[in-house]
PDB file of C-alpha atoms in Angstrom:
ATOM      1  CA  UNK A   1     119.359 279.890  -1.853  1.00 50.00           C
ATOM      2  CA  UNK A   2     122.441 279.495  -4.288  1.00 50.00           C
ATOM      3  CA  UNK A   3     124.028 276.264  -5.489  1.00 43.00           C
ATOM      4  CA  UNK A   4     126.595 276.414  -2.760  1.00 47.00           C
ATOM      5  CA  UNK A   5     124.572 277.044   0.275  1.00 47.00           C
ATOM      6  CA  UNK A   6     122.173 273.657  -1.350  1.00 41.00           C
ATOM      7  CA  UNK A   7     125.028 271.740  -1.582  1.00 50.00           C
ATOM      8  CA  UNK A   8     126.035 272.448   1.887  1.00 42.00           C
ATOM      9  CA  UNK A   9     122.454 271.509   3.058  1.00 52.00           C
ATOM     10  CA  UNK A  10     122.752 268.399   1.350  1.00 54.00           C
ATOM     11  CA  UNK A  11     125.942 267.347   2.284  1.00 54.00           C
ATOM     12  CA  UNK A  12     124.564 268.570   6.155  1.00 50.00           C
ATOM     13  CA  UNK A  13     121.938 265.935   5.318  1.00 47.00           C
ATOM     14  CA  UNK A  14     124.370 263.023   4.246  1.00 51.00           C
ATOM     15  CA  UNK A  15     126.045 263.375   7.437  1.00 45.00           C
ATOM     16  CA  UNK A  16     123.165 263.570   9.551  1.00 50.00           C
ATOM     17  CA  UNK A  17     121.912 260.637   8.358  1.00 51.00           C
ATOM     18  CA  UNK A  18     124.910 258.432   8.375  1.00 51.00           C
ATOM     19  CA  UNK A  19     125.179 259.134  11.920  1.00 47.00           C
ATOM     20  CA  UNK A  20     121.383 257.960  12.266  1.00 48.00           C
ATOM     21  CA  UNK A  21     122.486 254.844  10.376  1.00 51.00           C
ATOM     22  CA  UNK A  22     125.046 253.879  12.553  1.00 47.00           C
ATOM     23  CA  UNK A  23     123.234 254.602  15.589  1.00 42.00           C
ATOM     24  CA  UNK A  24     120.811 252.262  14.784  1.00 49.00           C
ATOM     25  CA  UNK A  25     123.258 249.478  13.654  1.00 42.00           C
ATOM     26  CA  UNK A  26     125.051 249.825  17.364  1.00 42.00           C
ATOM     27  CA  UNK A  27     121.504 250.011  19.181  1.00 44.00           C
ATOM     28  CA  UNK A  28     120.696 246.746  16.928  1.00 49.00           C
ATOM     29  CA  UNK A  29     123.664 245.003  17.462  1.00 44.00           C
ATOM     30  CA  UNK A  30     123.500 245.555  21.496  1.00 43.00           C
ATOM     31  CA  UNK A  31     119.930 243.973  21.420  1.00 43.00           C
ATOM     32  CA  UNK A  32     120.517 241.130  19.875  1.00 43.00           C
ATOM     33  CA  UNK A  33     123.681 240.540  22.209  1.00 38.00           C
ATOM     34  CA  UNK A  34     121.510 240.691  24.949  1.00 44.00           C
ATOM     35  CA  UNK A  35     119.337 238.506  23.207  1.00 41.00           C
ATOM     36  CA  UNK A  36     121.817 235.875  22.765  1.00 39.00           C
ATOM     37  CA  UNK A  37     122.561 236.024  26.546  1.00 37.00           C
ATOM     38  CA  UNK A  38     118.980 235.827  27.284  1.00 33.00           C
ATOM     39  CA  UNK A  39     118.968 232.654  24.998  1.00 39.00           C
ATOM     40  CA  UNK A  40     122.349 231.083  26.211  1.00 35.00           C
ATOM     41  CA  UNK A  41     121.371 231.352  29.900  1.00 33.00           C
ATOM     42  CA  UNK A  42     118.258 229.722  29.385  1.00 33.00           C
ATOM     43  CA  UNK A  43     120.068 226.458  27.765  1.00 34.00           C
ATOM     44  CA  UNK A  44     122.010 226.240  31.280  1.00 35.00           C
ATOM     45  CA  UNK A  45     120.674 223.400  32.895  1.00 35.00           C
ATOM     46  CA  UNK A  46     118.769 223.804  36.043  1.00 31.00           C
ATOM     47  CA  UNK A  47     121.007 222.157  38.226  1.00 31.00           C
ATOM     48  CA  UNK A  48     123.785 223.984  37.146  1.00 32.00           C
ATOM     49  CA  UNK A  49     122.384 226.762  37.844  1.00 30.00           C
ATOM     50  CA  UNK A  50     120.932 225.831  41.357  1.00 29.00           C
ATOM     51  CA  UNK A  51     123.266 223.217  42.246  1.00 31.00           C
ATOM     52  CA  UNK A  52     125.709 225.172  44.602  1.00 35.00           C
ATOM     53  CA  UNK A  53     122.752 226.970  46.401  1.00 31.00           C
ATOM     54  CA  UNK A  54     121.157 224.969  49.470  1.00 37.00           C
ATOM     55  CA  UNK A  55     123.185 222.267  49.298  1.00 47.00           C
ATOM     56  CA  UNK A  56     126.236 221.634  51.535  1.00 56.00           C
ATOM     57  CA  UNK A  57     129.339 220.373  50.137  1.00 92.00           C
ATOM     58  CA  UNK A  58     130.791 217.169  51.849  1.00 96.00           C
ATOM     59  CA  UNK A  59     134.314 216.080  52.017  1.00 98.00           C
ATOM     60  CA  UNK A  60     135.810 212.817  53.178  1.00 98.00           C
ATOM     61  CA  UNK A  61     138.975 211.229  54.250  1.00 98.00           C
ATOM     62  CA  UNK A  62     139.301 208.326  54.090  1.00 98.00           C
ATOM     63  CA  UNK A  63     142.957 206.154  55.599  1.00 98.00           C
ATOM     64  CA  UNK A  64     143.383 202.780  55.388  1.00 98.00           C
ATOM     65  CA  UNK A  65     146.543 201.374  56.839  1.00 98.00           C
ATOM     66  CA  UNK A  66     147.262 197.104  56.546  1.00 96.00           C
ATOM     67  CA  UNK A  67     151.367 196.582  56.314  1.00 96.00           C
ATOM     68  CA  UNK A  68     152.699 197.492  59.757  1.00 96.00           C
ATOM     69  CA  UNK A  69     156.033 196.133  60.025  1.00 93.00           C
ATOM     70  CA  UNK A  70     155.471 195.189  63.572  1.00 90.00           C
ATOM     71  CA  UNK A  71     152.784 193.226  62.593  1.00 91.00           C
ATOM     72  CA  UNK A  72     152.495 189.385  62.245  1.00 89.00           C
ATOM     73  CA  UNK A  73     150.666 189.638  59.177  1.00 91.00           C
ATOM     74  CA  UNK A  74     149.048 192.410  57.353  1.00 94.00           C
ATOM     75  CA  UNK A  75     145.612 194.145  57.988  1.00 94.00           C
ATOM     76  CA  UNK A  76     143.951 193.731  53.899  1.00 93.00           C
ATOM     77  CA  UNK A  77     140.632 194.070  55.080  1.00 96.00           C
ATOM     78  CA  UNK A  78     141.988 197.595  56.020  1.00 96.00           C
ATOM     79  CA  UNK A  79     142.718 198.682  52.587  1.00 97.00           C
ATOM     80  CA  UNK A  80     139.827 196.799  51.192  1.00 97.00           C
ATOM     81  CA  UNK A  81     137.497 198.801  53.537  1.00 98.00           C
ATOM     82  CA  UNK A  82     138.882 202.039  52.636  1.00 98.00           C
ATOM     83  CA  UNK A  83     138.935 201.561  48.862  1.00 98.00           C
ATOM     84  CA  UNK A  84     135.100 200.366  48.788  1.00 98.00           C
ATOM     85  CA  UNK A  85     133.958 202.872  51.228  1.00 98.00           C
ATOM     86  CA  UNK A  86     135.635 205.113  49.163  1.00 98.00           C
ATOM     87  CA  UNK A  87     133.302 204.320  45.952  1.00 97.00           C
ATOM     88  CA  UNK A  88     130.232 204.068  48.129  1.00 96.00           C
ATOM     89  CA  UNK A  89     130.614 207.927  49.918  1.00 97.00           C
ATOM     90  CA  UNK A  90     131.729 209.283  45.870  1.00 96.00           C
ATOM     91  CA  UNK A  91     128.538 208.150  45.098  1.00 94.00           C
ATOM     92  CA  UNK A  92     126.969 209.938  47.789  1.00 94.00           C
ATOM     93  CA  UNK A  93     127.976 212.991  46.670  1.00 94.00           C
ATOM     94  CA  UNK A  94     131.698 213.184  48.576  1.00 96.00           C
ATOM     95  CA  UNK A  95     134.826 214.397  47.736  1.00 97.00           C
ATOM     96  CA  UNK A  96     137.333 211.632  49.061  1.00 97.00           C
ATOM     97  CA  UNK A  97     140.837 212.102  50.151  1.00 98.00           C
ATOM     98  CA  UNK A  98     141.781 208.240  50.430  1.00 98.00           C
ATOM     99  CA  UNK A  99     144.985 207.193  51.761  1.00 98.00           C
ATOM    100  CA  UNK A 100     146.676 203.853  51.743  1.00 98.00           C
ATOM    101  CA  UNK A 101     149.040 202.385  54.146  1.00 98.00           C
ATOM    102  CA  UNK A 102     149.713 205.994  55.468  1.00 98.00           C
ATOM    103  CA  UNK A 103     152.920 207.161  57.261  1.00 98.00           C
ATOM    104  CA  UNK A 104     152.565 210.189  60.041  1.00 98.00           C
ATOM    105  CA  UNK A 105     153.866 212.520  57.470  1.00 98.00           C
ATOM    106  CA  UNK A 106     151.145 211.321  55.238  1.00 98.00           C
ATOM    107  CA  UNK A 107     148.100 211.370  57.840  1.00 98.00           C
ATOM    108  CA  UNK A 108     149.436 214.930  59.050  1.00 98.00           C
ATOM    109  CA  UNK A 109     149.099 216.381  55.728  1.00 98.00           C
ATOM    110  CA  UNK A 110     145.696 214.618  54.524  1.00 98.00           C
ATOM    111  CA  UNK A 111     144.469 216.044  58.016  1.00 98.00           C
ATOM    112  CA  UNK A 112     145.575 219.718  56.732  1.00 98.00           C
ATOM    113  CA  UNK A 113     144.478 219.057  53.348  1.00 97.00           C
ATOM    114  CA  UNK A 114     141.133 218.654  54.819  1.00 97.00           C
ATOM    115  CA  UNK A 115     141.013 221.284  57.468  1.00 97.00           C
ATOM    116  CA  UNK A 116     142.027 223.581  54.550  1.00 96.00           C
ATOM    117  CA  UNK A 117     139.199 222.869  52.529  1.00 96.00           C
ATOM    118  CA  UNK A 118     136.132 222.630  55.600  1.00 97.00           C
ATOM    119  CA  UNK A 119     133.714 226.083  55.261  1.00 94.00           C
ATOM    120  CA  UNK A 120     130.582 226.413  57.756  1.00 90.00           C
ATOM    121  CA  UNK A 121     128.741 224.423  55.243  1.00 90.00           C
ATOM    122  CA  UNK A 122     130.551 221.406  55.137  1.00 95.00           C
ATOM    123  CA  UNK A 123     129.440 217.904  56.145  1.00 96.00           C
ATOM    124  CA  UNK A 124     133.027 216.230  56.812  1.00 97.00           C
ATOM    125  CA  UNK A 125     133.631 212.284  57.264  1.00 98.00           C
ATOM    126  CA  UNK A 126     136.569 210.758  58.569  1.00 98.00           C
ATOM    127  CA  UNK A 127     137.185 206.708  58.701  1.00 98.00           C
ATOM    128  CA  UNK A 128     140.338 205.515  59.471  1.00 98.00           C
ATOM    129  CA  UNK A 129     141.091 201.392  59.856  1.00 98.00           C
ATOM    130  CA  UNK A 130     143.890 199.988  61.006  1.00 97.00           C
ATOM    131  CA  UNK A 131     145.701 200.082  64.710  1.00 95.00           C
ATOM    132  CA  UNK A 132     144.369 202.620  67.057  1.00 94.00           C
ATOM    133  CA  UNK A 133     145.747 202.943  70.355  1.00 92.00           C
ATOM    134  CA  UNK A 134     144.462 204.875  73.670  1.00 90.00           C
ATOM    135  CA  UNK A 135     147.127 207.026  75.873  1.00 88.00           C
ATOM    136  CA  UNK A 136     145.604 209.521  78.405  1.00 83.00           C
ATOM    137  CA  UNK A 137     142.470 209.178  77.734  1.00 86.00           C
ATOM    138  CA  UNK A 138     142.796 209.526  73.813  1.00 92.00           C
ATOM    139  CA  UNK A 139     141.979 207.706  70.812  1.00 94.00           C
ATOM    140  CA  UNK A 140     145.335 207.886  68.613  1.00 96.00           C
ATOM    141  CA  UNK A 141     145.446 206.222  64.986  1.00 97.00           C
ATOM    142  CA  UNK A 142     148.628 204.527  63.952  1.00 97.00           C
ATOM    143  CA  UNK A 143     150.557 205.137  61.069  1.00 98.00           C
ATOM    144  CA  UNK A 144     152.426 202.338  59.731  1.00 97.00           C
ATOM    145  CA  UNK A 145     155.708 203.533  60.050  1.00 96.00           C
ATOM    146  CA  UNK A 146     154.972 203.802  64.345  1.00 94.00           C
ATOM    147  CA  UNK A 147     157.876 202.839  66.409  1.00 93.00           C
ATOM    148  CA  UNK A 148     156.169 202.290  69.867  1.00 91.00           C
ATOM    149  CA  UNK A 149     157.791 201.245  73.067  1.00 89.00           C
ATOM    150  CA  UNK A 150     156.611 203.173  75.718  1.00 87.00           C
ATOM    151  CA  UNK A 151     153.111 205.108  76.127  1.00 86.00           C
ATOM    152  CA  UNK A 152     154.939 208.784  75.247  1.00 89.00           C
ATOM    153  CA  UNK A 153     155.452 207.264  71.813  1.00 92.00           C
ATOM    154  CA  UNK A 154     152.115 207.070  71.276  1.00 92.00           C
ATOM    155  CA  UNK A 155     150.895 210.301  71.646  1.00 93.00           C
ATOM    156  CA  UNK A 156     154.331 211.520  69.496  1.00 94.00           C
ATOM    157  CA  UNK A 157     153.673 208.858  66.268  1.00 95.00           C
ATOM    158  CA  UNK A 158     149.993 208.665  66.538  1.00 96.00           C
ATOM    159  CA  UNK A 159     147.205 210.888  65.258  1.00 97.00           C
ATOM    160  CA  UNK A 160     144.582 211.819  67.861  1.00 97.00           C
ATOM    161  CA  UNK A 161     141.210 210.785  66.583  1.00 97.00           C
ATOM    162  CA  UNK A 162     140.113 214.416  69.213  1.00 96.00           C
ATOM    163  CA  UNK A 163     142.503 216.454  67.758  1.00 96.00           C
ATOM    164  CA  UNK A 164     140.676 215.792  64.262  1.00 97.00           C
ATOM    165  CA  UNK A 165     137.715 216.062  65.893  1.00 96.00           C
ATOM    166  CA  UNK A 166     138.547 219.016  67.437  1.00 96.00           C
ATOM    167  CA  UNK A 167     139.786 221.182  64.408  1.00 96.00           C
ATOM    168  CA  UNK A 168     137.099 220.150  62.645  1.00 96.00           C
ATOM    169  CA  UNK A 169     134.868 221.947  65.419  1.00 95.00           C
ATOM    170  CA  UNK A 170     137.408 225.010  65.017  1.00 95.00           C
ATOM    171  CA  UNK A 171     136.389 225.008  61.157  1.00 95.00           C
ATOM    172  CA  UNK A 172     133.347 225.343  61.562  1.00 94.00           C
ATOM    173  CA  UNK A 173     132.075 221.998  59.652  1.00 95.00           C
ATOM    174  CA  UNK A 174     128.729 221.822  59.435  1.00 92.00           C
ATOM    175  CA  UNK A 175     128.382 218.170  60.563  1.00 96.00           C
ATOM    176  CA  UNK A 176     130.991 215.928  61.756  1.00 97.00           C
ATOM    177  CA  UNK A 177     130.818 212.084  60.732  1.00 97.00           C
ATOM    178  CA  UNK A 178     133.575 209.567  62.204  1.00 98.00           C
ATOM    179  CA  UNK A 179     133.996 205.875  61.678  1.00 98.00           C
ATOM    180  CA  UNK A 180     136.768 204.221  63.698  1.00 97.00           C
ATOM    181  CA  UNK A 181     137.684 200.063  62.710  1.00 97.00           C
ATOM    182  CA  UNK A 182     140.516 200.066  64.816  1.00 95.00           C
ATOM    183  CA  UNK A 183     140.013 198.415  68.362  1.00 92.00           C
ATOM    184  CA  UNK A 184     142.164 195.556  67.252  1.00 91.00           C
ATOM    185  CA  UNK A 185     144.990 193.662  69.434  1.00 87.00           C
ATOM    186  CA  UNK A 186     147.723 195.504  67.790  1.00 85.00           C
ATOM    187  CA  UNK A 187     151.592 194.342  68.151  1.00 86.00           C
ATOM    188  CA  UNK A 188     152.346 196.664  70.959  1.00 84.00           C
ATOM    189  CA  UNK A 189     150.023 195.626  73.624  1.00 76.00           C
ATOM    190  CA  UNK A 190     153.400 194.307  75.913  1.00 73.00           C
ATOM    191  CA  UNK A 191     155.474 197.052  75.565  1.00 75.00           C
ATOM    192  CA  UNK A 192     154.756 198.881  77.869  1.00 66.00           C
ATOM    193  CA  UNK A 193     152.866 198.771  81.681  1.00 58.00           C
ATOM    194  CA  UNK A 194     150.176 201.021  81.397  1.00 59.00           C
ATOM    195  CA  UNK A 195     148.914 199.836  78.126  1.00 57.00           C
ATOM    196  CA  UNK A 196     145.333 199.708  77.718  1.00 63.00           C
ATOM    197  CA  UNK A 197     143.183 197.449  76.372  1.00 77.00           C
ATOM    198  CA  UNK A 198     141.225 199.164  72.902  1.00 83.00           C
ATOM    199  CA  UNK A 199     139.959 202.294  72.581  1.00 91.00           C
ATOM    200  CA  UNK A 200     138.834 205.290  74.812  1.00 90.00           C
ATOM    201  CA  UNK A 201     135.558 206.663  74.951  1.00 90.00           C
ATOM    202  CA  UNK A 202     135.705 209.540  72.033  1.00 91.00           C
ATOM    203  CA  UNK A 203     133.444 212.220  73.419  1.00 85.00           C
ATOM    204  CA  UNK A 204     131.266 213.954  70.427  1.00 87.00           C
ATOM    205  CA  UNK A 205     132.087 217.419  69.940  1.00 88.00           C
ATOM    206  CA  UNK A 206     129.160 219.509  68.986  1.00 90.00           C
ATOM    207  CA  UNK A 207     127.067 218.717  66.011  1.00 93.00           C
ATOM    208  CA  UNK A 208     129.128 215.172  65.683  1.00 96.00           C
ATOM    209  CA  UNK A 209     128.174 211.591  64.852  1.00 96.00           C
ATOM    210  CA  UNK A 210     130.432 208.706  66.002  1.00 97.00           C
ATOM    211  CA  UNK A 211     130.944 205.068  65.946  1.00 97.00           C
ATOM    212  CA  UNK A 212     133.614 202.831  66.597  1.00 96.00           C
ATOM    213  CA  UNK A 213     134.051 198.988  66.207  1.00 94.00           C
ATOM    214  CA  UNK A 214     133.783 197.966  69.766  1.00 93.00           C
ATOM    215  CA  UNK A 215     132.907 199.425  73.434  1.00 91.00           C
ATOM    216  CA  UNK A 216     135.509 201.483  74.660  1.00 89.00           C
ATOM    217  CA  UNK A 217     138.382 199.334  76.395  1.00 87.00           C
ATOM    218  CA  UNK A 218     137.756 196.146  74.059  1.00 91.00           C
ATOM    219  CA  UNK A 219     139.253 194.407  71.178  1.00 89.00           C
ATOM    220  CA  UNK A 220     137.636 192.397  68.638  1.00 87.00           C
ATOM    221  CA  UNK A 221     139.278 189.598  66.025  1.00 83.00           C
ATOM    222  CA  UNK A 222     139.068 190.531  62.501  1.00 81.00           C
ATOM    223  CA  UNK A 223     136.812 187.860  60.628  1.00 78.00           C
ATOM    224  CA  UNK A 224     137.839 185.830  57.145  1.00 83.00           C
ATOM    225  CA  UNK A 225     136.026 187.993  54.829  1.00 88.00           C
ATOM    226  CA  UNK A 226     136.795 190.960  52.815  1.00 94.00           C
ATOM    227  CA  UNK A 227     135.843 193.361  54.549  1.00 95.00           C
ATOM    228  CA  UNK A 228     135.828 193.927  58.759  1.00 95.00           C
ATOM    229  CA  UNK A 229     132.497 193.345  59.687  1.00 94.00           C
ATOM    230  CA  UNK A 230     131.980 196.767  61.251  1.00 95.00           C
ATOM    231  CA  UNK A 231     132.610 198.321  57.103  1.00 96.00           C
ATOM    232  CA  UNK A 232     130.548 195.285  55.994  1.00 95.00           C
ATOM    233  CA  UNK A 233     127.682 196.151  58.120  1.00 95.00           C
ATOM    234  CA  UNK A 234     127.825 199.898  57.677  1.00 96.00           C
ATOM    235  CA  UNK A 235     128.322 199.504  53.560  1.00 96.00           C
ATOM    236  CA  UNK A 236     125.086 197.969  53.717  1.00 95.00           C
ATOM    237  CA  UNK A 237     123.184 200.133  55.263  1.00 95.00           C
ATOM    238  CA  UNK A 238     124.897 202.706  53.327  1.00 94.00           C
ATOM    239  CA  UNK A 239     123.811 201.518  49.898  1.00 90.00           C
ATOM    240  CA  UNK A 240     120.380 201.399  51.237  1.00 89.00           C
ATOM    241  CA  UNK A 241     119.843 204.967  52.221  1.00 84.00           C
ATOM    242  CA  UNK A 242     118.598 207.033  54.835  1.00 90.00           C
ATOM    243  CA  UNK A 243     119.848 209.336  57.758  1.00 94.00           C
ATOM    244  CA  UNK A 244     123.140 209.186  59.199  1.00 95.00           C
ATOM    245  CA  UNK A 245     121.633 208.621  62.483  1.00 95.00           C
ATOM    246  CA  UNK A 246     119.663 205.797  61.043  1.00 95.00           C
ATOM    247  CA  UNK A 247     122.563 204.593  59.239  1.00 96.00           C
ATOM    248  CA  UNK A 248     124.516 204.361  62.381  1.00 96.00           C
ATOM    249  CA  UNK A 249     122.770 202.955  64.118  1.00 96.00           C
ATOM    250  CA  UNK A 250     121.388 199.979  62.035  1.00 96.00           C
ATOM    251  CA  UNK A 251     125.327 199.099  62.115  1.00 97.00           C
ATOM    252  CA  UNK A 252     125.447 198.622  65.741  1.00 96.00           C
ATOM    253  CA  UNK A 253     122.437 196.984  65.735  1.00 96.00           C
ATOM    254  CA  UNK A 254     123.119 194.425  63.063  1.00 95.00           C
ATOM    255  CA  UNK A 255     126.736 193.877  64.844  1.00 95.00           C
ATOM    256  CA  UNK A 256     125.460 193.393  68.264  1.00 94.00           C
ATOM    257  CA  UNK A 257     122.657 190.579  67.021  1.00 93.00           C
ATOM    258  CA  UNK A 258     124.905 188.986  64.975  1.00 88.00           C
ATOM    259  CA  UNK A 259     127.958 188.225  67.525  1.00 89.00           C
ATOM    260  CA  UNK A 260     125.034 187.097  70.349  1.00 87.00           C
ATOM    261  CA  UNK A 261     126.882 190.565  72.075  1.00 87.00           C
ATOM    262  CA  UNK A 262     130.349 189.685  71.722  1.00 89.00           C
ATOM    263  CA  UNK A 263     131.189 192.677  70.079  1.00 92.00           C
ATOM    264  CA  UNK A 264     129.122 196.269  70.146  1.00 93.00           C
ATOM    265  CA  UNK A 265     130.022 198.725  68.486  1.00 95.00           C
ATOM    266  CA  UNK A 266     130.205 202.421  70.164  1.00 95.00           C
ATOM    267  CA  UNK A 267     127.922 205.094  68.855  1.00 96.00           C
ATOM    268  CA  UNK A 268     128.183 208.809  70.305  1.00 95.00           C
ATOM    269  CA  UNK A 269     125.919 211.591  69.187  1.00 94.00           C
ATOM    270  CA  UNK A 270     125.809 215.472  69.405  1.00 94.00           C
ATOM    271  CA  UNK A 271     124.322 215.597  65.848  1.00 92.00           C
ATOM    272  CA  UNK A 272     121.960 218.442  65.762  1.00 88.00           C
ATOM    273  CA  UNK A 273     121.747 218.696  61.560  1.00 80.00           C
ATOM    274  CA  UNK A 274     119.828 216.348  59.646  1.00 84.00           C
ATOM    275  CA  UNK A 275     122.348 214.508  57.135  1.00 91.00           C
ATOM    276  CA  UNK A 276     120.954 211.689  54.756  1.00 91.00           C
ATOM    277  CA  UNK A 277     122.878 209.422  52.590  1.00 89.00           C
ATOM    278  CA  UNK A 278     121.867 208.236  48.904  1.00 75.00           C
ATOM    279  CA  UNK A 279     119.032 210.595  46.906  1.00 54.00           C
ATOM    280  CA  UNK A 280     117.789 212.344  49.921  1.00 46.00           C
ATOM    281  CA  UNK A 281     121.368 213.632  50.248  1.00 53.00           C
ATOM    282  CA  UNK A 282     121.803 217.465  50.325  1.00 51.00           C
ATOM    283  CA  UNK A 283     121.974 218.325  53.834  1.00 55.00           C
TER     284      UNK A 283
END
């Protein structure tokens, strides 16, 4: 072999083993990348990781109208109601949409706001206190800017309490929770002939849990306190836990004993999932 064919072998060499060198630096450097991801996924906390799957996401709207202009005097137990019931579902793991002294423009788009957000998952609330009215058979909340005169003006300025119910059902919500404080003698009782008395009968769509403050077709006198005694009651049983059902229904219960019957609160059922307020919440 002469000095040029060696000095081609060795440069041949040099190469060669650059190209080993580098090889190995890449196949290094890609281990310990995947190393670090190994290392950074571990320091996720567990319920960040887990916290979407199984559980069902809940959402919440929440109106509370008080300053009706047709009104003697405002409802404040209204907005108190909505503001702590408010707190007390956040802490239960809800997303709240609260809305204060609402005009139809306002209720109409918190109603889309929440229809646009309900997936087949979803556990959805809705409380509203203030004035309801019934027209044909309906339940209809008022907004406060609600000119009413005649029964057609009801069912054109109200919000049917169905008609929530209803797209909720076409949504697809998982479960469908409704509080109703609004079977109060409102300023348009005399307006108008075939005025009714209260609230209809809301008929529970499927997989639904209702109650309202009174029996369909009465009224009931807001008390001195803070808060209505139907939110009163219902906070309470809240903060202490438990199913929906159960929740529910200790309301009524604690309502009806405490008025000697003078005012019972409404509770109608189609709820087929099992939803729990306070730690046991997650379905």
């Amino acid at each position: 072999m002469n000095v040029r064919q060696l000095e081609l072998s060795r440069r041949t060499i040099a190469v060669a083993a650059a190209l080993i060198g580098t090889v190995s630096l890449v196949i290094g450097a890609h281990a310990a990348l995947n190393m670090r991801a190994i290392d950074a996924a571990k320091a996720v906390p567990t319920d960040q990781v887990t916290g979407s799957i199984g559980q069902s996401s809940r959402l919440a709207l929440v109106i509370g109208n008080g300053h009706y202009p047709d009104a003697s005097a405002p409802l404040t137990q209204s907005i108190n109601d909505a503001r702590a019931l408010s707190s007390s579902l956040r802490k239960n793991g809800f997303d709240v949409d609260m809305v204060e002294d609402a005009t139809k423009d306002d209720m109409v788009r918190a109603v889309n706001r929440l229809k646009s957000r309900i997936k087949r998952d979803t556990v959805v609330m809705l409380f509203f206190g203030g004035y309801g009215v019934q027209a044909g058979r309906e339940s209809y909340m008022l907004p406060v800017d609600a000119v009413i005169w005649r029964e057609s003006d009801v069912r054109r300025q109200g919000v049917s309490i169905d008609g929530v119910l209803d797209m909720m059902k076409e949504q697809g919500a998982k479960a469908k929770l409704v509080v109703v404080d609004a079977s109060r003698r409102n300023p348009y009782e005399r307006r108008f002939r075939s005025y009714s008395h209260g609230l209809a009968p809301i008929s529970a769509p499927d997989n639904a849990l209702i109650l309202s403050s009174a029996s369909p077709g009465k009224v009931v006198d807001d008390g001195k306190g803070e808060h209505s005694v139907l939110v009163s009651e219902f906070l309470t049983n809240l903060n202490a836990q438990g199913s929906a059902e159960s929740v529910f229904n200790k309301t009524r219960v604690a309502i009806s004993r405490a008025s000697e019957g003078d005012q019972v609160p409404t509770i109608s059922s189609s709820l087929l999932e099992d939803v729990h307020f306070g730690e046991a919440a997650g379905g």
